[in-house]
Amino acid sequence: MDRFTFFRMLGEAVYRIDSAYDIFSKNAGIKPNMLWLLSALNDGKKHTQSQICWDWNYPRTTVNTLVKELEQQGYVVLNPVAGTRRELHIELTSEGKVYADSLLRAVYEAEDKLFKRYFQNRDTEFVNQLNVFSNAMKSFFYTGDYEEPAQKDLQ
């Protein structure tokens, strides 16, 4: 397969997946970016706005607007990150966790069915390699240089 065909097929596949989540979010009555933010926050870990912007490739203003909406609804709290002047952890409140769980339940159920059908009997190499590749590509377009993956990322 040549480079053009590879990237064309990869792009189409990625955007079909993204559009499937967009369809879900519209049917659920929320913005697609809000769906991704809630999904990111609902993993039980602490997140900063900067990290969400980097991981999900959203502009800071978009994340800030969404976080303010969630904060006004009582779904998130912002807590200072020790050792920084302005960075804040964004955490779901107990009400936010209930909201995220109820909203994302249908997504999680669909992902579970799709995972069992297409990936359950496969190892994680596909996703690991896709992550290594996507990080290298993003780094290259930002810096013009390839970031060498850590050895652990190649396994």
Short mmCIF file of C-alpha atoms in Angstrom, two decimals:
data_model
loop_
_atom_site.label_atom_id
_atom_site.label_comp_id
_atom_site.label_asym_id
_atom_site.label_seq_id
_atom_site.Cartn_x
_atom_site.Cartn_y
_atom_site.Cartn_z
CA MET A 1 0.00 0.00 0.00
CA ASP A 2 1.38 3.43 -0.85
CA ARG A 3 1.53 6.41 1.51
CA PHE A 4 -1.43 8.22 -0.06
CA THR A 5 -3.74 5.20 0.16
CA PHE A 6 -2.62 4.42 3.72
CA PHE A 7 -3.31 7.92 5.06
CA ARG A 8 -6.54 8.22 3.11
CA MET A 9 -7.86 4.94 4.55
CA LEU A 10 -6.62 5.81 8.04
CA GLY A 11 -8.22 9.28 7.92
CA GLU A 12 -11.54 7.93 6.69
CA ALA A 13 -11.61 5.27 9.42
CA VAL A 14 -10.74 7.74 12.17
CA TYR A 15 -13.34 10.25 11.03
CA ARG A 16 -16.04 7.56 10.73
CA ILE A 17 -15.39 6.67 14.36
CA ASP A 18 -15.47 10.33 15.35
CA SER A 19 -18.71 10.90 13.44
CA ALA A 20 -20.31 7.93 15.21
CA TYR A 21 -19.64 9.65 18.54
CA ASP A 22 -20.98 12.92 17.07
CA ILE A 23 -24.21 11.14 16.11
CA PHE A 24 -24.53 9.78 19.64
CA SER A 25 -23.91 13.20 21.23
CA LYS A 26 -26.49 14.88 19.02
CA ASN A 27 -29.05 12.18 19.86
CA ALA A 28 -28.22 12.68 23.55
CA GLY A 29 -28.67 16.44 23.20
CA ILE A 30 -25.13 17.48 24.12
CA LYS A 31 -22.23 18.99 22.23
CA PRO A 32 -19.73 16.46 20.85
CA ASN A 33 -16.89 18.22 22.71
CA MET A 34 -18.85 17.90 25.96
CA LEU A 35 -19.19 14.15 25.38
CA TRP A 36 -15.41 13.83 25.05
CA LEU A 37 -14.73 16.05 28.05
CA LEU A 38 -17.10 14.04 30.25
CA SER A 39 -15.53 10.84 28.97
CA ALA A 40 -12.07 12.17 29.83
CA LEU A 41 -13.12 13.29 33.30
CA ASN A 42 -15.04 10.09 34.03
CA ASP A 43 -11.95 7.89 34.22
CA GLY A 44 -11.43 8.48 37.96
CA LYS A 45 -8.11 10.32 37.50
CA LYS A 46 -7.20 13.93 38.10
CA HIS A 47 -6.94 16.09 34.99
CA THR A 48 -5.75 19.60 34.29
CA GLN A 49 -7.13 21.77 31.54
CA SER A 50 -3.71 21.78 29.85
CA GLN A 51 -3.53 18.00 29.85
CA ILE A 52 -7.05 17.65 28.43
CA CYS A 53 -6.19 20.18 25.70
CA TRP A 54 -3.08 18.19 24.77
CA ASP A 55 -4.63 14.71 25.00
CA TRP A 56 -7.86 15.55 23.17
CA ASN A 57 -6.44 18.28 20.93
CA TYR A 58 -9.01 20.89 21.92
CA PRO A 59 -8.33 24.62 22.11
CA ARG A 60 -7.97 25.97 25.62
CA THR A 61 -10.97 28.27 25.08
CA THR A 62 -13.19 25.30 24.16
CA VAL A 63 -12.21 23.32 27.24
CA ASN A 64 -12.51 26.40 29.44
CA THR A 65 -16.04 27.11 28.16
CA LEU A 66 -17.15 23.51 28.69
CA VAL A 67 -15.61 23.36 32.16
CA LYS A 68 -17.38 26.58 33.14
CA GLU A 69 -20.70 25.09 31.97
CA LEU A 70 -20.11 21.98 34.05
CA GLU A 71 -19.00 24.04 37.04
CA GLN A 72 -22.15 26.21 36.88
CA GLN A 73 -24.26 23.05 36.84
CA GLY A 74 -22.40 21.72 39.89
CA TYR A 75 -20.86 18.82 37.95
CA VAL A 76 -17.18 19.71 38.42
CA VAL A 77 -14.96 21.41 40.96
CA LEU A 78 -11.64 23.07 40.29
CA ASN A 79 -8.80 22.56 42.75
CA PRO A 80 -5.34 24.17 42.62
CA VAL A 81 -2.44 21.98 41.52
CA ALA A 82 0.26 22.08 44.20
CA GLY A 83 3.38 23.93 43.12
CA THR A 84 1.73 25.88 40.30
CA ARG A 85 0.32 29.38 40.21
CA ARG A 86 -2.66 28.95 37.94
CA GLU A 87 -3.10 25.30 36.98
CA LEU A 88 -6.22 23.61 38.31
CA HIS A 89 -7.37 20.01 38.59
CA ILE A 90 -10.83 19.48 37.13
CA GLU A 91 -12.75 16.82 39.02
CA LEU A 92 -16.29 15.53 38.73
CA THR A 93 -18.47 16.10 41.79
CA SER A 94 -20.61 13.21 42.99
CA GLU A 95 -23.52 14.77 41.02
CA GLY A 96 -21.20 15.11 38.02
CA LYS A 97 -20.22 11.46 38.27
CA VAL A 98 -23.90 10.41 38.30
CA TYR A 99 -24.57 12.71 35.31
CA ALA A 100 -21.55 11.43 33.35
CA ASP A 101 -22.35 7.80 34.13
CA SER A 102 -25.97 8.15 33.05
CA LEU A 103 -25.09 10.07 29.89
CA LEU A 104 -22.21 7.79 28.92
CA ARG A 105 -23.94 4.50 29.81
CA ALA A 106 -25.23 3.99 26.25
CA VAL A 107 -21.79 4.80 24.81
CA TYR A 108 -20.12 2.36 27.21
CA GLU A 109 -22.65 -0.35 26.32
CA ALA A 110 -22.10 0.18 22.57
CA GLU A 111 -18.32 0.21 23.03
CA ASP A 112 -18.56 -2.99 25.07
CA LYS A 113 -20.53 -4.78 22.34
CA LEU A 114 -18.17 -3.54 19.62
CA PHE A 115 -15.10 -4.43 21.66
CA LYS A 116 -16.37 -7.98 22.27
CA ARG A 117 -17.15 -8.41 18.60
CA TYR A 118 -13.99 -6.94 17.08
CA PHE A 119 -11.18 -6.77 19.64
CA GLN A 120 -11.74 -8.95 22.71
CA ASN A 121 -9.65 -11.84 21.39
CA ARG A 122 -6.82 -9.64 20.20
CA ASP A 123 -3.95 -8.19 22.13
CA THR A 124 -3.51 -4.47 22.67
CA GLU A 125 -0.79 -4.07 20.03
CA PHE A 126 -3.12 -2.35 17.56
CA VAL A 127 -4.13 0.41 19.98
CA ASN A 128 -0.62 0.75 21.42
CA GLN A 129 0.91 1.17 17.98
CA LEU A 130 -1.81 3.61 16.91
CA ASN A 131 -1.06 5.70 20.04
CA VAL A 132 2.69 5.66 19.38
CA PHE A 133 2.08 6.66 15.76
CA SER A 134 -0.45 9.40 16.57
CA ASN A 135 1.84 10.91 19.23
CA ALA A 136 4.79 10.88 16.82
CA MET A 137 2.69 12.46 14.07
CA LYS A 138 1.34 15.17 16.38
CA SER A 139 4.82 15.91 17.71
CA PHE A 140 6.21 16.08 14.18
CA PHE A 141 3.59 18.57 13.01
CA TYR A 142 4.17 20.71 16.12
CA THR A 143 7.97 20.61 16.16
CA GLY A 144 9.10 19.33 12.77
CA ASP A 145 10.97 16.53 14.51
CA TYR A 146 10.09 12.95 15.31
CA GLU A 147 9.76 12.03 18.95
CA GLU A 148 11.32 8.64 19.54
CA PRO A 149 8.83 6.37 21.32
CA ALA A 150 9.87 4.94 24.65
CA GLN A 151 10.80 1.27 24.51
CA LYS A 152 7.78 0.43 26.71
CA ASP A 153 5.51 2.04 24.09
CA LEU A 154 6.79 -0.31 21.39
CA GLN A 155 5.87 -3.45 23.33
#
